[in-house]
Amino acid sequence: MNPPSAHTACPDAYPADMHGSDASAVPDAARRAFLRRSGQLAMAGTALPFALNLAAMGEAAAAGADDYKALVCVFLYGGNDYANTVVTYDDASYNAYAQIRGGSGQAGGGIALAKSALGATLLRPTVPLPDGRQYALHPAMAEMATLFNSGKAAVQLNVGPLVVPLTRAQYNSADRTTYPLPPKLFSHNDQQSVWQSSSPEGSTVGWGGRIGDLAMGANANSLFTCISATGNAVFLSGRQALSYQVSTSGAVPINGIKSAVFGSTAVRDALGRIAQQPRAHALENEYAKVVARSVSAEQQITGALGSTLATGFVAGNPLADQLKIVARLIAARSALGARRQVFFVSLGGFDLHDNLIAQQPTVLGRISNAMASFYNATVELGVADQVTAFTASDFGRTLASNGDGSDHGWGSHHFVVGGAVKGQAFYGTAPPVSVGNTSAAQDQWHVGQGRLLLTTSVDQYAATLARWFGVPADALGGLLPNLRRFGAEAGRPDYPTDLGFMG
């Protein structure tokens, strides 16, 4: 099943950059460490009660029998408009935002939200931003604002795919060997893949799946390490870990084996035996093994999902439906023998070249409501500090209006939610509100029409989450091929590999 908006670039998309990153150039030492650790875990299977190389994972080494951690990627297909999601609020910045977006002062207008509508979702960080900068969330995101202001959510500013730190001059340089750009920049399907895997469309391994490769030995059934509630996604595809797909109702059965065939249970049973019996032909035998594994997994999931949640999830919200089944699977973690899991959920509808003001409230409201309900469910289950959810999207959008919406951009702002998050805080640097035509200092932050030139890479964002999850430092280079270009060891302490938003 294709993601909701995993289409090729819109007809008015900007020309794709054809210079690929050398994302496959992982240092030999990092690759060897990654493969060695993956091999050790694969051989360990269920022989060890906790096979995540405890000596290299300090906090996990001291963990008790109930130790559990989960990462939940919430992908927003279509490229979310950052400027009307995390909205600049201080007078000077708001006035510039309104003018650029076609508004009339603080009354808003065009595609600018009225400032009076933002007071109820004003974000109040424990440490104020420099220069009096303030942000509020879209009025439809009241629950997310409450999570932030209560310390359970943080905002990572201006993050996205980046191969190497870049200035505006380097971005404009013809030297793509020294200053590589993410491949096919501004293309929906490619940037979705780059966010999830560091490579454009056609990539077969994602960083969530790579984390799963390292974590699968911790689980009684490795198949339940990486679980998608939204269909296929490269994010959860590992070198060894498989992406197990569920529906919002639970495991997906093989109907002819699960249910009576033409009312006959005898036919059902016969079909089940035929489909799963060993075969002499190698390919037929492998197919039978896959069917048997599917049947067994469905039975395990169905049997484990007996309990219900007291936490309510609003009906009619597709993201809430997906996060609810994720919460139910987390509730069943003991029955499934799971100690480390990576989940993927998604929501479409963010490609708003038109009707931004009319349509964005619906999708942003769904994010806010669903993620707040999910956090409340983790509190109910007693695992709030063991589960971290985070958002991602193809790209941000232009700050400049195209008349009724915004066009494909680059950097964007994203949310991290959970009990282990160092919340009520902004991470990264707040960009000036400009379309690059006001001053040299502001122009440095943009690559045209207010598209944000990134100050934080996906690799930094992912490394911070992976460290919290328990991935050893020497395995990070194998997960995130561009990480070696960031951080103090690369001579770029201004681009740290730990962004600090996790406890």
Short mmCIF file of C-alpha atoms in Angstrom, two decimals:
data_model
loop_
_atom_site.label_atom_id
_atom_site.label_comp_id
_atom_site.label_asym_id
_atom_site.label_seq_id
_atom_site.Cartn_x
_atom_site.Cartn_y
_atom_site.Cartn_z
CA MET A 1 0.00 0.00 0.00
CA ASN A 2 1.44 3.37 -0.96
CA PRO A 3 1.67 6.16 1.65
CA PRO A 4 -1.12 8.75 1.49
CA SER A 5 0.80 11.30 -0.53
CA ALA A 6 3.80 9.39 -1.83
CA HIS A 7 3.41 10.75 -5.33
CA THR A 8 5.95 12.22 -7.66
CA ALA A 9 6.63 15.90 -7.37
CA CYS A 10 3.70 18.19 -8.14
CA PRO A 11 3.60 19.73 -11.61
CA ASP A 12 4.72 23.02 -10.08
CA ALA A 13 7.46 21.43 -7.99
CA TYR A 14 10.85 23.05 -8.25
CA PRO A 15 13.47 21.33 -10.41
CA ALA A 16 15.00 18.42 -8.56
CA ASP A 17 18.66 18.66 -7.67
CA MET A 18 20.29 15.81 -9.53
CA HIS A 19 23.47 15.68 -7.47
CA GLY A 20 23.27 12.77 -5.06
CA SER A 21 24.90 12.66 -1.67
CA ASP A 22 27.54 10.03 -1.04
CA ALA A 23 25.22 8.60 1.59
CA SER A 24 26.61 5.12 1.09
CA ALA A 25 30.11 6.19 2.10
CA VAL A 26 29.95 4.92 5.66
CA PRO A 27 33.35 4.77 7.41
CA ASP A 28 34.73 1.22 7.48
CA ALA A 29 35.07 1.20 11.26
CA ALA A 30 31.43 2.22 11.74
CA ARG A 31 30.25 -0.35 9.20
CA ARG A 32 32.27 -3.12 10.82
CA ALA A 33 30.95 -2.20 14.28
CA PHE A 34 27.38 -2.14 12.97
CA LEU A 35 27.65 -5.48 11.16
CA ARG A 36 29.45 -7.11 14.06
CA ARG A 37 26.80 -5.98 16.51
CA SER A 38 23.97 -7.01 14.18
CA GLY A 39 25.54 -10.44 13.73
CA GLN A 40 25.97 -10.92 17.44
CA LEU A 41 22.34 -10.08 18.06
CA ALA A 42 21.10 -12.31 15.26
CA MET A 43 23.06 -15.27 16.69
CA ALA A 44 21.88 -14.47 20.21
CA GLY A 45 18.21 -14.94 19.28
CA THR A 46 16.29 -15.65 22.47
CA ALA A 47 19.25 -17.22 24.26
CA LEU A 48 19.96 -14.01 26.14
CA PRO A 49 17.30 -12.31 28.26
CA PHE A 50 18.47 -8.95 27.04
CA ALA A 51 20.67 -9.00 23.95
CA LEU A 52 21.34 -5.35 23.24
CA ASN A 53 25.05 -5.40 24.18
CA LEU A 54 24.43 -4.24 27.72
CA ALA A 55 28.06 -3.43 28.39
CA ALA A 56 27.84 -0.65 25.81
CA MET A 57 24.49 0.66 26.98
CA GLY A 58 24.89 1.98 30.50
CA GLU A 59 21.31 2.68 31.39
CA ALA A 60 20.08 -0.56 29.86
CA ALA A 61 22.67 -2.56 31.77
CA ALA A 62 21.09 -1.47 35.03
CA ALA A 63 17.54 -1.94 33.81
CA GLY A 64 15.16 -4.30 35.55
CA ALA A 65 13.08 -7.07 34.09
CA ASP A 66 10.39 -4.61 32.97
CA ASP A 67 12.74 -2.45 30.89
CA TYR A 68 11.05 -1.37 27.65
CA LYS A 69 11.53 1.39 25.10
CA ALA A 70 9.69 2.36 21.94
CA LEU A 71 10.15 4.97 19.23
CA VAL A 72 7.10 6.07 17.24
CA CYS A 73 7.65 7.98 13.98
CA VAL A 74 4.64 10.11 12.99
CA PHE A 75 5.17 10.96 9.31
CA LEU A 76 3.24 13.85 7.75
CA TYR A 77 3.00 13.11 4.04
CA GLY A 78 2.95 16.05 1.64
CA GLY A 79 5.31 18.51 3.32
CA ASN A 80 3.84 20.37 6.29
CA ASP A 81 3.70 24.17 6.26
CA TYR A 82 5.93 24.99 9.25
CA ALA A 83 5.14 28.70 9.41
CA ASN A 84 1.46 28.18 10.26
CA THR A 85 2.21 25.24 12.57
CA VAL A 86 4.81 26.75 14.89
CA VAL A 87 3.87 30.39 14.37
CA THR A 88 6.20 33.26 15.20
CA TYR A 89 4.46 35.39 17.84
CA ASP A 90 6.57 38.30 19.15
CA ASP A 91 5.47 41.56 17.55
CA ALA A 92 8.47 42.19 15.31
CA SER A 93 8.56 38.66 13.94
CA TYR A 94 4.79 38.33 13.68
CA ASN A 95 4.49 41.59 11.73
CA ALA A 96 7.12 40.38 9.24
CA TYR A 97 5.36 37.00 8.95
CA ALA A 98 1.98 38.62 8.29
CA GLN A 99 3.38 40.96 5.66
CA ILE A 100 5.19 38.16 3.81
CA ARG A 101 2.09 35.95 3.87
CA GLY A 102 -0.22 38.63 2.51
CA GLY A 103 -1.79 39.75 5.77
CA SER A 104 -2.85 43.15 6.99
CA GLY A 105 -1.03 43.84 10.25
CA GLN A 106 -1.90 41.72 13.26
CA ALA A 107 -5.38 40.98 11.88
CA GLY A 108 -3.76 38.44 9.56
CA GLY A 109 -5.21 37.74 6.14
CA GLY A 110 -3.86 36.10 3.03
CA ILE A 111 -2.35 32.90 4.44
CA ALA A 112 -1.33 34.56 7.72
CA LEU A 113 -3.19 33.62 10.90
CA ALA A 114 -4.52 36.49 13.04
CA LYS A 115 -2.35 37.11 16.10
CA SER A 116 -5.42 37.26 18.33
CA ALA A 117 -6.14 33.62 17.48
CA LEU A 118 -2.77 32.48 18.80
CA GLY A 119 -2.90 33.60 22.44
CA ALA A 120 -4.44 30.36 23.71
CA THR A 121 -1.65 28.26 22.14
CA LEU A 122 1.29 30.49 23.10
CA LEU A 123 4.31 28.32 23.96
CA ARG A 124 5.99 29.21 27.26
CA PRO A 125 9.48 27.66 27.36
CA THR A 126 11.28 27.41 30.68
CA VAL A 127 14.26 29.18 29.05
CA PRO A 128 13.14 32.07 26.81
CA LEU A 129 14.49 32.27 23.29
CA PRO A 130 17.12 34.93 22.52
CA ASP A 131 16.13 38.37 21.27
CA GLY A 132 12.62 38.12 22.66
CA ARG A 133 11.53 35.54 20.07
CA GLN A 134 8.23 33.81 20.83
CA TYR A 135 6.19 31.11 19.16
CA ALA A 136 2.61 29.88 19.37
CA LEU A 137 1.04 26.83 17.78
CA HIS A 138 -1.76 26.84 15.25
CA PRO A 139 -5.10 27.38 17.07
CA ALA A 140 -6.11 23.81 16.14
CA MET A 141 -3.21 22.43 18.20
CA ALA A 142 -4.39 23.24 21.74
CA GLU A 143 -3.58 19.75 23.06
CA MET A 144 -0.03 19.92 21.71
CA ALA A 145 0.46 23.35 23.28
CA THR A 146 -0.65 21.88 26.62
CA LEU A 147 1.84 19.03 26.24
CA PHE A 148 4.61 21.53 25.51
CA ASN A 149 3.74 23.87 28.37
CA SER A 150 3.51 20.96 30.81
CA GLY A 151 6.99 19.75 29.91
CA LYS A 152 5.98 16.69 27.89
CA ALA A 153 6.84 17.98 24.41
CA ALA A 154 9.65 19.90 22.74
CA VAL A 155 10.06 21.61 19.38
CA GLN A 156 13.10 20.99 17.20
CA LEU A 157 13.54 24.04 15.00
CA ASN A 158 14.60 23.98 11.35
CA VAL A 159 15.42 20.32 10.78
CA GLY A 160 15.52 18.26 7.59
CA PRO A 161 17.75 16.22 5.25
CA LEU A 162 21.28 17.61 5.07
CA VAL A 163 24.39 15.83 3.80
CA VAL A 164 26.91 18.33 5.18
CA PRO A 165 26.56 21.68 7.00
CA LEU A 166 25.98 24.42 4.43
CA THR A 167 26.02 28.20 4.18
CA ARG A 168 23.97 30.01 1.58
CA ALA A 169 27.09 30.53 -0.55
CA GLN A 170 27.94 26.84 -0.33
CA TYR A 171 24.37 25.93 -1.28
CA ASN A 172 24.74 28.12 -4.39
CA SER A 173 28.20 26.75 -5.18
CA ALA A 174 28.76 24.69 -8.31
CA ASP A 175 31.11 22.44 -6.31
CA ARG A 176 28.72 19.63 -5.41
CA THR A 177 31.62 17.33 -4.50
CA THR A 178 32.64 19.50 -1.56
CA TYR A 179 29.15 20.79 -0.84
CA PRO A 180 26.72 17.96 -1.70
CA LEU A 181 22.98 18.54 -1.44
CA PRO A 182 20.33 15.98 -0.55
CA PRO A 183 19.42 14.18 -3.78
CA LYS A 184 16.43 15.50 -5.73
CA LEU A 185 15.67 18.28 -3.31
CA PHE A 186 12.02 19.50 -3.21
CA SER A 187 10.64 16.27 -4.74
CA HIS A 188 7.94 14.67 -2.56
CA ASN A 189 8.66 11.00 -3.02
CA ASP A 190 12.43 11.41 -2.93
CA GLN A 191 12.49 13.62 0.15
CA GLN A 192 10.11 11.26 1.95
CA SER A 193 12.65 8.51 1.28
CA VAL A 194 15.65 10.68 2.19
CA TRP A 195 14.02 11.59 5.54
CA GLN A 196 13.40 7.92 6.25
CA SER A 197 16.54 6.33 4.81
CA SER A 198 19.15 8.96 3.77
CA SER A 199 18.64 7.97 0.11
CA PRO A 200 16.09 8.91 -2.60
CA GLU A 201 13.19 6.85 -3.86
CA GLY A 202 14.20 3.25 -4.41
CA SER A 203 16.06 2.96 -1.13
CA THR A 204 15.55 -0.39 0.61
CA VAL A 205 16.82 0.26 4.15
CA GLY A 206 15.62 2.95 6.58
CA TRP A 207 17.14 4.20 9.81
CA GLY A 208 14.22 2.89 11.86
CA GLY A 209 14.86 -0.55 10.39
CA ARG A 210 18.58 -0.25 11.09
CA ILE A 211 17.75 0.46 14.73
CA GLY A 212 15.53 -2.61 14.57
CA ASP A 213 18.49 -4.68 13.32
CA LEU A 214 20.30 -3.88 16.56
CA ALA A 215 17.25 -4.28 18.78
CA MET A 216 15.66 -7.46 17.43
CA GLY A 217 17.74 -9.75 19.66
CA ALA A 218 16.08 -8.20 22.71
CA ASN A 219 12.66 -9.52 21.70
CA ALA A 220 11.29 -13.04 22.02
CA ASN A 221 9.90 -12.73 18.47
CA SER A 222 12.07 -10.48 16.28
CA LEU A 223 9.15 -9.97 13.87
CA PHE A 224 7.50 -7.64 16.40
CA THR A 225 10.51 -5.26 16.56
CA CYS A 226 9.44 -2.97 13.68
CA ILE A 227 5.70 -2.48 13.26
CA SER A 228 3.85 -0.25 10.80
CA ALA A 229 0.20 0.72 11.28
CA THR A 230 0.08 2.53 7.94
CA GLY A 231 1.32 0.15 5.25
CA ASN A 232 4.71 0.00 3.57
CA ALA A 233 7.43 2.48 4.52
CA VAL A 234 11.17 2.29 3.92
CA PHE A 235 11.73 3.77 7.41
CA LEU A 236 11.13 0.37 9.07
CA SER A 237 13.02 -1.76 6.57
CA GLY A 238 16.25 -3.12 8.03
CA ARG A 239 19.01 -5.33 6.73
CA GLN A 240 17.64 -8.13 8.91
CA ALA A 241 14.61 -6.63 10.65
CA LEU A 242 11.32 -6.90 8.78
CA SER A 243 8.48 -4.39 8.86
CA TYR A 244 5.45 -6.18 10.30
CA GLN A 245 2.24 -4.49 9.16
CA VAL A 246 -0.94 -4.26 11.19
CA SER A 247 -4.28 -2.61 10.53
CA THR A 248 -5.98 -0.25 12.97
CA SER A 249 -7.97 -3.27 14.16
CA GLY A 250 -4.93 -5.46 14.81
CA ALA A 251 -3.12 -8.21 12.93
CA VAL A 252 -4.04 -8.77 9.29
CA PRO A 253 -5.14 -12.40 8.77
CA ILE A 254 -4.98 -14.56 5.66
CA ASN A 255 -8.72 -14.86 5.15
CA GLY A 256 -8.75 -18.28 3.53
CA ILE A 257 -6.82 -19.68 6.49
CA LYS A 258 -8.39 -17.61 9.25
CA SER A 259 -12.04 -17.86 8.22
CA ALA A 260 -14.28 -20.58 6.86
CA VAL A 261 -14.14 -20.97 3.08
CA PHE A 262 -17.64 -21.00 1.54
CA GLY A 263 -18.89 -21.80 5.03
CA SER A 264 -16.66 -24.84 5.37
CA THR A 265 -14.13 -25.09 8.20
CA ALA A 266 -12.83 -28.32 6.67
CA VAL A 267 -11.82 -26.48 3.48
CA ARG A 268 -10.21 -23.76 5.62
CA ASP A 269 -8.18 -26.31 7.57
CA ALA A 270 -7.10 -28.13 4.42
CA LEU A 271 -6.04 -24.86 2.77
CA GLY A 272 -4.03 -23.96 5.87
CA ARG A 273 -2.18 -27.28 5.82
CA ILE A 274 -1.45 -27.07 2.11
CA ALA A 275 -0.20 -23.49 2.28
CA GLN A 276 2.18 -24.17 5.17
CA GLN A 277 3.50 -27.65 4.50
CA PRO A 278 7.22 -28.06 3.61
CA ARG A 279 8.05 -28.30 -0.08
CA ALA A 280 10.94 -29.80 -2.02
CA HIS A 281 11.34 -26.76 -4.28
CA ALA A 282 13.41 -24.08 -2.52
CA LEU A 283 11.24 -21.13 -3.55
CA GLU A 284 7.99 -22.94 -2.76
CA ASN A 285 9.40 -23.93 0.62
CA GLU A 286 10.37 -20.35 1.44
CA TYR A 287 6.88 -19.20 0.49
CA ALA A 288 5.39 -21.82 2.82
CA LYS A 289 7.66 -20.57 5.61
CA VAL A 290 6.47 -16.98 5.08
CA VAL A 291 2.84 -18.10 5.19
CA ALA A 292 3.46 -20.11 8.37
CA ARG A 293 5.21 -17.15 9.96
CA SER A 294 2.31 -14.87 9.03
CA VAL A 295 -0.26 -17.24 10.49
CA SER A 296 1.72 -17.65 13.71
CA ALA A 297 2.28 -13.89 14.09
CA GLU A 298 -1.40 -13.14 13.52
CA GLN A 299 -2.36 -15.63 16.19
CA GLN A 300 0.12 -14.13 18.66
CA ILE A 301 -1.00 -10.56 18.04
CA THR A 302 -4.70 -11.42 18.18
CA GLY A 303 -4.25 -13.35 21.40
CA ALA A 304 -2.25 -10.56 23.01
CA LEU A 305 -4.67 -7.70 22.19
CA GLY A 306 -7.39 -8.77 24.58
CA SER A 307 -7.31 -5.80 26.97
CA THR A 308 -8.81 -2.39 26.22
CA LEU A 309 -7.58 1.12 27.02
CA ALA A 310 -9.40 3.53 29.28
CA THR A 311 -7.83 6.46 27.41
CA GLY A 312 -10.15 7.78 24.73
CA PHE A 313 -9.13 8.32 21.10
CA VAL A 314 -11.41 10.48 18.96
CA ALA A 315 -13.24 8.50 16.29
CA GLY A 316 -12.85 9.56 12.67
CA ASN A 317 -9.23 10.61 13.10
CA PRO A 318 -7.08 8.21 11.02
CA LEU A 319 -3.91 9.13 12.91
CA ALA A 320 -5.65 8.52 16.24
CA ASP A 321 -6.79 5.11 14.98
CA GLN A 322 -3.19 4.19 14.12
CA LEU A 323 -1.76 5.46 17.41
CA LYS A 324 -4.47 3.62 19.32
CA ILE A 325 -3.39 0.26 17.88
CA VAL A 326 0.23 1.17 18.64
CA ALA A 327 -0.79 1.88 22.26
CA ARG A 328 -2.63 -1.46 22.40
CA LEU A 329 0.44 -3.26 21.07
CA ILE A 330 2.59 -1.56 23.70
CA ALA A 331 0.07 -2.68 26.32
CA ALA A 332 0.61 -6.23 25.01
CA ARG A 333 4.41 -5.98 25.13
CA SER A 334 4.85 -8.61 27.83
CA ALA A 335 2.62 -11.12 26.06
CA LEU A 336 4.54 -10.49 22.83
CA GLY A 337 7.93 -10.69 24.57
CA ALA A 338 8.90 -7.23 23.26
CA ARG A 339 11.44 -4.97 24.96
CA ARG A 340 12.54 -2.73 22.10
CA GLN A 341 10.13 -1.63 19.36
CA VAL A 342 10.04 0.91 16.54
CA PHE A 343 6.64 1.95 15.16
CA PHE A 344 5.57 3.94 12.10
CA VAL A 345 2.28 5.81 11.63
CA SER A 346 1.36 8.51 9.15
CA LEU A 347 -1.12 11.14 8.03
CA GLY A 348 -1.57 12.65 4.58
CA GLY A 349 -3.06 15.92 3.38
CA PHE A 350 -0.17 18.36 3.90
CA ASP A 351 0.59 19.25 0.26
CA LEU A 352 -1.30 22.52 0.49
CA HIS A 353 -0.39 24.61 -2.52
CA ASP A 354 -4.00 25.80 -2.26
CA ASN A 355 -6.57 26.25 0.50
CA LEU A 356 -3.95 26.34 3.27
CA ILE A 357 -6.10 28.36 5.67
CA ALA A 358 -9.16 26.19 5.09
CA GLN A 359 -7.55 22.74 5.12
CA GLN A 360 -4.55 22.85 7.44
CA PRO A 361 -6.62 23.16 10.65
CA THR A 362 -8.10 19.70 10.04
CA VAL A 363 -4.80 17.88 9.66
CA LEU A 364 -3.04 19.83 12.42
CA GLY A 365 -5.97 19.19 14.75
CA ARG A 366 -5.65 15.48 14.02
CA ILE A 367 -1.95 15.53 14.93
CA SER A 368 -2.56 17.43 18.15
CA ASN A 369 -5.48 15.33 19.29
CA ALA A 370 -3.96 11.97 18.34
CA MET A 371 -0.52 12.59 19.84
CA ALA A 372 -2.01 13.93 23.07
CA SER A 373 -4.28 10.89 23.38
CA PHE A 374 -1.36 8.61 22.67
CA TYR A 375 0.75 10.29 25.36
CA ASN A 376 -2.14 9.91 27.82
CA ALA A 377 -2.35 6.22 26.92
CA THR A 378 1.34 5.75 27.74
CA VAL A 379 0.67 7.38 31.11
CA GLU A 380 -2.19 4.94 31.67
CA LEU A 381 0.12 2.04 30.79
CA GLY A 382 2.91 3.30 33.05
CA VAL A 383 5.41 3.69 30.20
CA ALA A 384 5.26 7.43 29.46
CA ASP A 385 8.99 7.82 30.06
CA GLN A 386 9.74 4.73 27.95
CA VAL A 387 7.92 5.76 24.75
CA THR A 388 8.93 8.69 22.54
CA ALA A 389 6.90 9.89 19.55
CA PHE A 390 8.29 12.33 17.01
CA THR A 391 7.10 13.97 13.80
CA ALA A 392 8.73 14.07 10.38
CA SER A 393 7.63 15.25 6.93
CA ASP A 394 8.86 15.43 3.33
CA PHE A 395 10.01 19.01 3.81
CA GLY A 396 8.82 22.37 5.08
CA ARG A 397 7.29 24.91 2.73
CA THR A 398 7.94 28.42 1.52
CA LEU A 399 7.31 31.27 3.90
CA ALA A 400 6.18 33.30 0.90
CA SER A 401 2.58 32.86 -0.19
CA ASN A 402 1.72 31.63 -3.68
CA GLY A 403 -1.68 33.29 -3.31
CA ASP A 404 -3.67 30.63 -1.48
CA GLY A 405 -1.02 28.30 -0.12
CA SER A 406 2.70 27.66 0.01
CA ASP A 407 5.12 25.73 -2.18
CA HIS A 408 7.77 23.08 -1.59
CA GLY A 409 10.50 24.09 0.82
CA TRP A 410 13.29 22.51 2.86
CA GLY A 411 13.69 23.03 6.61
CA SER A 412 10.77 22.61 9.01
CA HIS A 413 9.92 22.51 12.72
CA HIS A 414 9.02 19.21 14.40
CA PHE A 415 7.61 17.87 17.67
CA VAL A 416 9.06 15.32 20.09
CA VAL A 417 6.63 13.99 22.73
CA GLY A 418 7.12 11.72 25.73
CA GLY A 419 7.94 11.48 29.40
CA ALA A 420 11.68 11.21 28.70
CA VAL A 421 11.68 14.36 26.55
CA LYS A 422 13.30 17.47 28.03
CA GLY A 423 10.14 19.37 27.22
CA GLN A 424 8.88 22.93 27.42
CA ALA A 425 11.87 23.90 25.32
CA PHE A 426 12.98 24.78 21.80
CA TYR A 427 16.03 23.11 20.32
CA GLY A 428 18.07 24.45 17.45
CA THR A 429 18.07 28.06 16.27
CA ALA A 430 15.01 30.20 15.54
CA PRO A 431 15.35 31.45 11.96
CA PRO A 432 14.67 35.11 11.15
CA VAL A 433 11.35 35.80 9.46
CA SER A 434 12.42 36.73 5.97
CA VAL A 435 12.17 35.74 2.33
CA GLY A 436 15.78 36.65 1.79
CA ASN A 437 15.37 40.18 0.50
CA THR A 438 15.86 42.29 3.63
CA SER A 439 19.48 42.02 4.77
CA ALA A 440 22.59 39.95 4.19
CA ALA A 441 22.28 38.39 7.65
CA GLN A 442 18.72 37.25 7.06
CA ASP A 443 19.42 36.20 3.49
CA GLN A 444 21.92 33.65 4.83
CA TRP A 445 19.04 31.63 6.31
CA HIS A 446 17.03 31.12 3.12
CA VAL A 447 17.36 29.56 -0.33
CA GLY A 448 14.59 31.53 -1.97
CA GLN A 449 11.01 32.49 -1.09
CA GLY A 450 11.63 31.82 2.59
CA ARG A 451 12.66 28.18 2.19
CA LEU A 452 14.70 27.50 5.31
CA LEU A 453 18.37 26.61 4.87
CA LEU A 454 18.80 23.90 7.46
CA THR A 455 20.58 24.36 10.76
CA THR A 456 19.84 20.79 11.97
CA SER A 457 20.06 17.57 9.98
CA VAL A 458 17.85 14.50 10.13
CA ASP A 459 20.98 12.56 11.09
CA GLN A 460 21.44 14.69 14.23
CA TYR A 461 17.74 14.37 15.05
CA ALA A 462 17.79 10.60 14.54
CA ALA A 463 21.05 10.11 16.45
CA THR A 464 19.57 11.86 19.48
CA LEU A 465 16.56 9.54 19.43
CA ALA A 466 18.72 6.47 18.79
CA ARG A 467 21.04 7.21 21.73
CA TRP A 468 18.05 7.42 24.06
CA PHE A 469 16.72 4.15 22.63
CA GLY A 470 20.00 2.48 23.54
CA VAL A 471 22.03 2.39 20.32
CA PRO A 472 25.74 2.40 21.24
CA ALA A 473 27.77 5.38 20.03
CA ASP A 474 30.01 3.21 17.84
CA ALA A 475 26.97 1.91 15.92
CA LEU A 476 25.50 5.32 15.03
CA GLY A 477 27.66 5.73 11.93
CA GLY A 478 26.22 2.51 10.53
CA LEU A 479 22.69 3.77 11.10
CA LEU A 480 23.15 7.30 9.79
CA PRO A 481 25.67 7.59 6.95
CA ASN A 482 25.97 11.38 6.99
CA LEU A 483 26.47 11.68 10.75
CA ARG A 484 30.26 11.59 10.39
CA ARG A 485 30.14 15.09 8.89
CA PHE A 486 28.55 16.59 12.01
CA GLY A 487 29.66 17.08 15.59
CA ALA A 488 32.89 17.93 17.35
CA GLU A 489 34.82 15.00 15.84
CA ALA A 490 34.07 16.39 12.38
CA GLY A 491 35.18 19.85 13.48
CA ARG A 492 31.56 21.08 13.60
CA PRO A 493 30.62 21.43 17.28
CA ASP A 494 27.95 23.90 16.12
CA TYR A 495 26.13 20.86 14.63
CA PRO A 496 26.13 18.47 17.64
CA THR A 497 25.26 14.80 17.20
CA ASP A 498 23.23 14.93 20.42
CA LEU A 499 20.69 17.74 20.21
CA GLY A 500 19.86 17.47 23.92
CA PHE A 501 16.09 17.04 23.79
CA MET A 502 16.12 13.55 25.36
CA GLY A 503 16.67 12.80 29.04
#
